[in-house]
XYZ file of C-alpha atoms in Angstrom:
554
model
C -36.544 36.539 9.711
C -35.016 39.327 7.648
C -32.463 36.856 6.263
C -35.274 34.440 5.385
C -37.184 37.146 3.552
C -34.101 38.065 1.524
C -33.403 34.454 0.531
C -37.020 33.719 -0.400
C -37.409 37.018 -2.261
C -34.231 36.488 -4.286
C -35.239 32.949 -5.244
C -38.738 33.956 -6.351
C -37.515 36.992 -8.326
C -34.880 34.962 -10.180
C -37.378 32.185 -10.860
C -39.961 34.525 -12.359
C -37.291 36.259 -14.436
C -36.337 32.920 -15.949
C -39.947 31.923 -16.566
C -40.743 35.147 -18.418
C -37.621 35.256 -20.571
C -38.960 32.554 -22.917
C -36.398 29.779 -22.454
C -35.418 28.367 -25.826
C -35.929 24.657 -26.394
C -32.395 23.660 -27.330
C -30.524 20.416 -27.387
C -28.285 19.781 -24.431
C -25.671 18.346 -26.785
C -23.697 19.783 -29.668
C -24.796 18.774 -33.148
C -22.971 18.750 -36.454
C -23.619 21.791 -38.634
C -21.175 21.358 -41.491
C -18.700 18.819 -42.778
C -16.103 18.486 -45.517
C -16.835 16.284 -47.402
C -20.565 16.726 -46.882
C -22.851 13.791 -46.207
C -23.371 11.622 -49.309
C -21.102 13.880 -51.376
C -19.440 12.436 -54.473
C -16.009 14.015 -54.962
C -13.659 13.612 -57.894
C -10.412 13.203 -55.937
C -9.170 12.038 -52.568
C -9.638 14.592 -49.721
C -6.591 15.703 -47.749
C -8.469 15.920 -44.463
C -11.881 15.671 -42.833
C -13.449 18.799 -41.293
C -16.406 18.728 -38.873
C -18.014 21.925 -37.592
C -20.425 21.895 -34.637
C -22.959 24.419 -33.378
C -21.022 24.941 -30.127
C -17.568 24.427 -28.678
C -16.486 20.851 -28.063
C -14.145 19.515 -25.392
C -10.449 19.498 -26.392
C -9.966 15.874 -25.312
C -11.434 12.409 -25.902
C -12.360 13.144 -29.547
C -11.793 10.889 -32.531
C -12.220 10.742 -36.322
C -12.055 7.388 -38.101
C -12.359 6.977 -41.874
C -12.953 3.469 -43.206
C -13.262 2.077 -46.710
C -15.845 -0.421 -47.943
C -13.758 -3.277 -46.486
C -13.812 -1.691 -43.038
C -10.108 -0.744 -43.130
C -9.027 2.557 -41.596
C -7.585 5.066 -44.055
C -7.188 8.060 -41.691
C -3.990 9.062 -39.871
C -5.550 8.862 -36.387
C -4.633 12.481 -35.593
C -7.905 14.277 -34.858
C -7.341 17.802 -33.540
C -9.099 21.102 -32.845
C -7.611 23.982 -34.877
C -6.429 27.085 -33.061
C -9.222 29.603 -32.297
C -11.837 27.233 -33.807
C -13.167 25.531 -30.706
C -16.263 24.224 -32.517
C -14.279 22.454 -35.256
C -12.657 19.016 -35.368
C -10.268 17.986 -38.140
C -8.350 14.848 -39.043
C -5.959 13.984 -41.874
C -6.574 11.199 -44.367
C -4.137 8.930 -46.172
C -3.199 10.442 -49.550
C -4.484 9.185 -52.918
C -7.513 7.195 -51.742
C -8.789 4.927 -54.530
C -12.305 5.398 -55.888
C -14.972 3.957 -53.652
C -17.323 4.580 -50.719
C -15.915 5.769 -47.380
C -17.513 6.413 -44.012
C -16.350 9.020 -41.487
C -17.099 7.916 -37.920
C -16.660 10.651 -35.333
C -17.192 11.130 -31.624
C -16.666 14.170 -29.396
C -17.479 15.384 -25.892
C -20.168 18.055 -26.012
C -20.133 21.270 -24.011
C -22.315 19.676 -21.307
C -19.913 16.764 -20.872
C -21.947 14.164 -22.785
C -20.401 12.081 -25.559
C -21.995 12.336 -29.027
C -21.134 10.467 -32.202
C -22.201 10.038 -35.792
C -21.315 8.808 -39.288
C -20.872 10.648 -42.590
C -20.473 8.641 -45.817
C -18.936 10.057 -48.972
C -17.762 8.678 -52.286
C -14.562 9.218 -54.244
C -15.024 8.925 -58.029
C -18.154 8.289 -60.056
C -18.531 4.585 -59.357
C -21.881 2.863 -58.968
C -21.454 2.059 -55.298
C -24.386 3.022 -53.132
C -23.902 5.625 -50.421
C -25.300 4.926 -46.989
C -27.623 7.484 -45.417
C -25.853 8.958 -42.349
C -27.142 9.107 -38.840
C -25.931 11.208 -35.958
C -26.976 10.629 -32.399
C -26.019 11.051 -28.786
C -23.969 8.271 -27.298
C -25.377 8.937 -23.843
C -27.316 6.138 -22.171
C -28.967 5.600 -18.815
C -26.279 6.386 -16.213
C -24.457 3.476 -14.603
C -24.752 2.501 -10.965
C -21.295 3.869 -10.160
C -22.231 7.302 -11.521
C -25.581 7.354 -9.704
C -23.971 6.260 -6.414
C -21.184 8.867 -6.486
C -23.484 11.732 -7.540
C -26.033 10.687 -4.887
C -23.317 10.575 -2.231
C -22.376 14.164 -3.108
C -25.969 15.431 -2.992
C -26.781 13.527 0.210
C -23.626 14.682 1.998
C -24.143 18.278 0.875
C -27.742 18.132 2.104
C -26.906 16.883 5.576
C -23.870 19.174 5.905
C -25.798 22.317 4.992
C -28.871 21.187 6.909
C -26.980 20.920 10.198
C -25.340 24.321 9.706
C -28.631 25.985 8.725
C -30.369 24.403 11.722
C -27.972 25.922 14.256
C -27.392 29.115 12.294
C -30.996 30.098 11.599
C -33.571 27.762 13.182
C -32.525 26.839 16.712
C -33.410 29.602 19.223
C -31.142 28.259 22.001
C -28.102 28.851 19.776
C -28.621 32.421 18.503
C -26.982 32.817 15.115
C -24.643 29.890 15.819
C -22.712 31.673 18.557
C -22.436 28.607 20.811
C -20.205 25.582 20.068
C -21.926 22.705 18.315
C -22.654 19.646 20.497
C -20.323 16.713 20.066
C -22.854 14.580 18.193
C -23.552 17.382 15.731
C -19.834 17.922 15.175
C -19.438 14.197 14.470
C -22.295 14.277 11.953
C -20.763 17.333 10.327
C -17.397 15.589 9.893
C -19.056 12.433 8.527
C -20.965 14.426 5.937
C -17.833 16.421 5.086
C -16.064 13.098 4.476
C -18.861 12.112 2.098
C -18.427 15.387 0.185
C -14.660 14.908 -0.111
C -14.869 11.243 -1.153
C -17.528 11.924 -3.807
C -15.465 14.773 -5.281
C -12.287 12.672 -5.355
C -14.065 9.776 -7.073
C -15.861 11.973 -9.610
C -12.718 12.624 -11.705
C -11.812 8.977 -12.456
C -15.543 8.264 -12.837
C -15.831 10.881 -15.592
C -12.683 9.499 -17.218
C -14.273 6.044 -17.492
C -17.237 7.670 -19.258
C -15.289 9.950 -21.605
C -12.560 7.438 -22.508
C -14.954 4.445 -22.567
C -12.819 2.386 -20.221
C -13.434 0.344 -17.094
C -12.277 1.318 -13.606
C -9.660 -1.448 -13.764
C -8.179 0.102 -16.932
C -7.599 3.541 -15.401
C -4.099 2.723 -14.192
C -3.006 1.634 -17.675
C -4.546 4.599 -19.518
C -3.103 8.160 -19.656
C -6.437 9.761 -18.783
C -5.406 12.264 -16.119
C -3.750 14.832 -18.398
C -6.654 14.630 -20.857
C -9.238 15.172 -18.122
C -7.602 18.461 -17.148
C -8.092 19.676 -20.730
C -11.869 19.440 -20.301
C -14.351 21.701 -18.552
C -15.027 18.910 -16.078
C -11.353 18.765 -15.057
C -11.252 22.509 -14.400
C -14.463 22.424 -12.344
C -13.137 19.403 -10.440
C -10.036 21.342 -9.390
C -12.262 24.181 -8.161
C -14.475 21.765 -6.233
C -11.473 20.044 -4.659
C -9.989 23.401 -3.629
C -13.268 24.531 -2.084
C -13.611 21.203 -0.240
C -10.103 21.452 1.234
C -10.722 25.019 2.424
C -14.104 23.908 3.788
C -12.440 21.277 5.980
C -10.017 23.847 7.341
C -12.800 26.308 8.132
C -14.861 23.700 9.992
C -11.814 22.583 11.984
C -11.001 26.179 12.946
C -14.622 26.946 13.905
C -14.758 23.881 16.168
C -11.497 24.879 17.894
C -12.758 28.318 18.922
C -13.641 28.276 22.622
C -16.405 30.229 24.358
C -18.917 32.508 22.684
C -17.239 34.236 19.788
C -18.260 36.121 16.669
C -15.428 34.302 14.863
C -17.371 31.033 15.188
C -20.418 32.664 13.568
C -18.209 33.883 10.735
C -16.674 30.402 10.420
C -20.017 28.614 10.169
C -21.302 31.215 7.696
C -18.157 30.821 5.578
C -18.508 27.027 5.697
C -22.086 27.303 4.454
C -20.961 29.653 1.666
C -18.198 27.238 0.596
C -20.697 24.358 0.475
C -22.989 26.469 -1.700
C -19.960 27.263 -3.875
C -19.395 23.544 -4.490
C -23.037 23.182 -5.554
C -22.731 26.242 -7.795
C -19.641 24.820 -9.498
C -21.612 21.604 -10.161
C -24.067 23.669 -12.195
C -21.286 24.721 -14.590
C -21.101 21.194 -15.995
C -24.019 19.249 -17.423
C -27.176 20.440 -19.149
C -27.194 24.085 -17.922
C -23.684 24.722 -19.269
C -24.784 23.813 -22.817
C -27.835 26.079 -22.825
C -28.121 29.214 -24.932
C -29.212 31.083 -21.781
C -26.260 29.881 -19.713
C -26.471 32.424 -16.883
C -30.164 31.825 -16.296
C -29.918 28.039 -16.643
C -26.941 27.798 -14.284
C -28.663 30.095 -11.767
C -31.891 28.109 -11.833
C -30.091 24.774 -11.564
C -28.072 26.052 -8.583
C -31.172 27.422 -6.831
C -32.981 24.111 -7.369
C -30.109 22.014 -5.970
C -29.421 24.364 -3.064
C -33.074 24.637 -2.014
C -33.744 20.912 -2.076
C -30.463 20.143 -0.256
C -31.162 22.628 2.557
C -34.743 21.344 2.816
C -33.728 17.693 3.113
C -30.727 18.439 5.339
C -32.845 20.460 7.753
C -35.210 17.499 8.019
C -32.261 15.421 9.206
C -31.570 18.010 11.888
C -35.228 17.905 13.003
C -35.268 14.103 13.067
C -31.852 13.368 14.646
C -30.262 16.498 16.090
C -33.234 18.284 17.679
C -34.658 15.445 19.882
C -31.246 14.812 21.462
C -30.121 18.444 21.755
C -28.613 18.824 25.245
C -29.501 22.511 25.542
C -33.255 21.865 25.345
C -35.201 22.827 28.505
C -35.651 20.044 31.042
C -39.269 20.981 31.717
C -41.598 18.945 29.519
C -43.821 21.891 28.608
C -40.902 24.239 27.926
C -39.227 21.509 25.896
C -42.361 21.058 23.765
C -42.615 24.818 23.322
C -39.009 25.115 22.118
C -39.417 22.214 19.684
C -42.653 23.747 18.436
C -40.896 27.081 17.760
C -38.148 25.281 15.849
C -40.716 23.462 13.708
C -42.568 26.707 12.986
C -39.317 28.426 12.033
C -38.398 25.500 9.788
C -41.856 25.660 8.208
C -41.262 29.304 7.261
C -37.942 28.359 5.701
C -39.592 25.356 4.072
C -42.166 27.585 2.401
C -39.438 29.626 0.737
C -37.367 26.568 -0.179
C -40.369 24.772 -1.689
C -41.242 27.892 -3.726
C -37.731 27.910 -5.185
C -37.793 24.154 -5.874
C -41.145 24.353 -7.674
C -40.406 27.454 -9.758
C -36.913 26.340 -10.765
C -38.346 22.898 -11.541
C -40.966 24.470 -13.810
C -38.213 26.328 -15.645
C -36.211 23.132 -16.178
C -39.324 21.292 -17.367
C -40.139 23.987 -19.918
C -36.561 23.944 -21.156
C -35.756 20.235 -21.265
C -39.171 18.615 -21.868
C -40.640 20.119 -25.071
C -43.893 18.116 -25.359
C -46.264 15.987 -23.316
C -45.188 13.046 -25.461
C -41.566 13.483 -24.368
C -42.687 13.791 -20.747
C -44.373 10.381 -20.743
C -42.238 8.515 -23.307
C -38.614 9.339 -22.426
C -36.440 8.205 -19.541
C -35.807 11.841 -18.613
C -39.520 12.665 -18.560
C -40.457 9.545 -16.618
C -37.782 10.100 -13.958
C -38.877 13.744 -13.741
C -42.496 12.676 -13.192
C -41.431 10.282 -10.445
C -39.348 12.990 -8.794
C -42.270 15.445 -8.936
C -44.540 12.830 -7.374
C -42.128 12.298 -4.475
C -41.817 16.053 -3.917
C -45.603 16.299 -3.720
C -45.657 13.532 -1.098
C -42.974 15.412 0.847
C -45.171 18.509 0.737
C -48.065 16.557 2.256
C -45.895 15.404 5.170
C -44.454 18.921 5.500
C -47.992 20.224 5.975
C -48.584 17.570 8.650
C -45.403 18.627 10.460
C -46.406 22.279 10.248
C -49.778 21.543 11.853
C -48.097 19.494 14.601
C -45.793 22.428 15.315
C -48.703 24.845 15.647
C -50.311 22.506 18.192
C -47.058 22.211 20.208
C -46.772 18.520 19.426
C -43.320 16.835 19.256
C -41.671 15.678 16.049
C -43.324 12.465 14.903
C -42.722 9.718 12.390
C -43.878 12.011 9.590
C -40.507 13.815 9.691
C -38.683 10.517 9.219
C -40.970 9.597 6.326
C -40.450 13.015 4.731
C -36.680 12.641 5.198
C -36.645 9.142 3.675
C -38.569 10.322 0.623
C -36.129 13.226 0.314
C -33.169 10.817 0.260
C -34.835 8.892 -2.595
C -35.493 12.189 -4.379
C -31.753 12.901 -4.327
C -31.165 9.586 -6.124
C -33.540 10.703 -8.868
C -31.782 14.082 -9.006
C -28.468 12.285 -9.562
C -30.044 10.280 -12.402
C -31.643 13.324 -14.047
C -28.369 15.237 -14.022
C -26.762 12.550 -16.169
C -29.636 11.570 -18.469
C -29.995 13.002 -21.981
C -32.790 15.572 -21.836
C -36.166 14.920 -23.456
C -35.543 17.547 -26.158
C -34.157 14.778 -28.358
C -37.528 12.974 -28.390
C -40.256 15.504 -29.243
C -42.623 12.780 -30.477
C -44.875 12.606 -33.561
C -45.521 15.836 -35.461
C -49.016 17.122 -36.290
C -48.963 20.651 -37.733
C -51.312 22.661 -39.957
C -51.089 25.860 -42.009
C -53.982 27.947 -43.344
C -53.421 29.526 -46.766
C -54.664 32.963 -47.819
C -57.121 31.281 -50.193
C -58.712 29.388 -47.266
C -57.280 25.898 -47.779
C -55.744 24.124 -44.774
C -52.753 21.827 -45.265
C -51.913 19.387 -42.459
C -48.740 17.336 -42.075
C -48.266 14.362 -39.774
C -44.888 12.672 -39.232
C -44.508 9.593 -37.067
C -42.509 8.601 -35.076
C -40.428 11.687 -36.011
C -36.976 10.222 -35.394
C -33.791 9.623 -37.361
C -34.592 6.739 -39.724
C -37.826 5.562 -41.322
C -40.884 7.768 -40.784
C -44.439 7.888 -42.094
C -45.490 11.148 -43.756
C -49.197 11.921 -44.061
C -50.654 14.963 -45.832
C -54.216 16.200 -45.622
C -55.725 19.080 -47.651
C -59.102 20.677 -46.903
C -60.972 23.615 -48.373
C -62.238 26.702 -46.533
C -65.356 24.793 -45.398
C -63.296 21.977 -43.893
C -64.128 19.502 -46.649
C -61.393 17.187 -47.921
C -60.095 18.055 -51.411
C -59.986 14.975 -53.651
C -58.831 16.174 -57.064
C -55.146 16.226 -56.064
C -52.731 14.959 -58.672
C -49.345 15.289 -56.952
C -47.859 15.935 -53.502
C -44.149 16.628 -53.111
C -42.206 17.203 -49.902
C -38.815 18.934 -49.956
C -36.742 18.471 -46.802
C -33.885 20.849 -45.937
C -31.770 20.559 -42.789
C -31.485 23.859 -40.922
C -28.504 22.677 -38.879
C -26.200 21.281 -41.566
C -25.630 21.845 -45.267
C -26.940 18.585 -46.718
C -28.696 19.922 -49.802
C -32.379 19.258 -50.471
C -34.115 15.914 -50.273
C -37.394 15.294 -52.091
C -40.167 12.838 -51.285
C -42.875 12.214 -53.885
C -46.029 11.038 -52.147
C -47.833 8.459 -54.340
C -51.483 9.012 -55.231
C -54.018 6.349 -54.341
C -57.710 7.061 -55.032
C -59.961 7.535 -52.005
C -57.077 7.405 -49.530
C -54.943 9.796 -47.542
C -51.637 10.832 -49.089
C -49.048 8.788 -47.209
C -45.431 7.830 -47.775
C -42.671 6.129 -45.833
C -39.198 7.580 -46.132
C -36.033 8.455 -44.252
C -35.036 11.450 -42.176
C -31.264 11.266 -42.018
C -30.378 13.510 -39.086
C -31.733 14.820 -35.798
C -32.296 18.551 -35.405
C -34.283 21.276 -37.128
C -35.722 20.697 -40.593
C -37.720 22.793 -43.033
C -40.356 20.848 -44.966
C -41.814 22.489 -48.045
C -45.119 20.982 -49.192
C -46.083 21.412 -52.845
C -49.540 20.226 -53.921
C -50.823 20.155 -57.501
C -54.494 19.510 -58.335
C -55.949 17.921 -61.499
C -57.154 21.386 -62.568
C -53.533 22.610 -62.294
C -54.188 24.611 -59.126
C -51.210 24.509 -56.766
C -50.759 25.113 -53.069
C -47.448 25.603 -51.268
C -46.578 25.949 -47.613
C -43.602 25.407 -45.284
C -43.263 23.742 -41.894
C -40.349 23.880 -39.464
C -40.034 20.797 -37.261
C -37.565 19.320 -34.804
C -36.602 15.700 -35.405
C -35.600 13.538 -32.468
C -33.077 10.757 -32.073
C -33.853 7.073 -31.883
């Protein structure tokens, strides 16, 4: 019980720390901050190279810069590289003496969280009359493929059942105090099967990630030099750590099973095995969305606690459903047998309370961080999968309450445990999908903001759908009494990117009598923008205010 209190207390304290440290709503992917040439720049002579600077470090492999002319022909040297000590910069050389004309830089990199992002930057050489295309930059991530979901799910499922069996005998089963007795043969078999699932999923994850980063099929792996490049990425390093931990884990389990009689060494072995399994889960948190957060330590900690808690919860359910009813050391007397099972269920319920608290609080943290608005919760794949996962967890809680009440009444494990376990297995599928989906921060939804001026007027700005591309801008001005002001002569919006030096972009909103000031125009890049609103009345009164918004991707 003292161990339980420590685990639950640590999880709750860390969760509340994260909740009260105001997690910043940041993109999970890198974004372009600066480029040479800049977007839409007109330069007098051919550039020697292209320089792209991002807000965070990018992976040193699987990057590319392509420069094409108006005929679609490549004019770069195909030699993109990251300069020494500038891990957030990508450069590439260009053919010398480019003729006058319009060129487009197409780039793609692997972000710090392992997701591929790409974009385009047009520029013009010479003062010709050619039109310059407005650039867009967006994440190349899509809904994860079935191979990715299956391999990630296999890892989570195997980790759950592996840790669940160990936790059952180590902490929940009174006939095996602290895991001192050898595990029954069936439990050892289940442990080896789940260990095999862990090892297979780790081995397959490296070529899987290579197919994603290099944009190749599984059948092309053997003809592509991907292995050396993968070990230049964060994923490759974490994979080596996971593989090392998995190999040691197998050795520890084998040694623990070989120890005969009651021995403290077996207890140490099972405890070490559980720690190694948790280490594999922790290493998983160092790649993906948490690794790209500004609050890396907190995000990684919360992600690890969430994964570990839900895996132990679901794995322990397997032990209750499969291991406990057939446990050979249960009393032969019917009443004593029911009493022992009841005590196990009550002990599991205490653990379940702590695990559920960690799952809920860490889930709240992730929701606050990766889902910025209610719109993004209901209108993005990430938000919708998250809602479905939350719904399944709530159903699991209902069945957990039923099992707890059955345990208090000394009733045996019923079908409700199997239902709870089945829902948990489905929940792990959704967890595998969420881990590899772009977060909802890229789709904040329509903007509706207002500022009150010192003179009492209120200026409101609406932008819809608030994405890269065409948007509708709507401005409303009211006096101190809330009445609409009609004698407006001009409305001008000045847009300035806060993430990249793109200069200022002005939108003149046309005046139409007895109508709201509306205009349709482009926003050229996702990220943070400052919008300055300048309003001039017929009596030459003027009102100015600024708004800071976050623009989403398509």
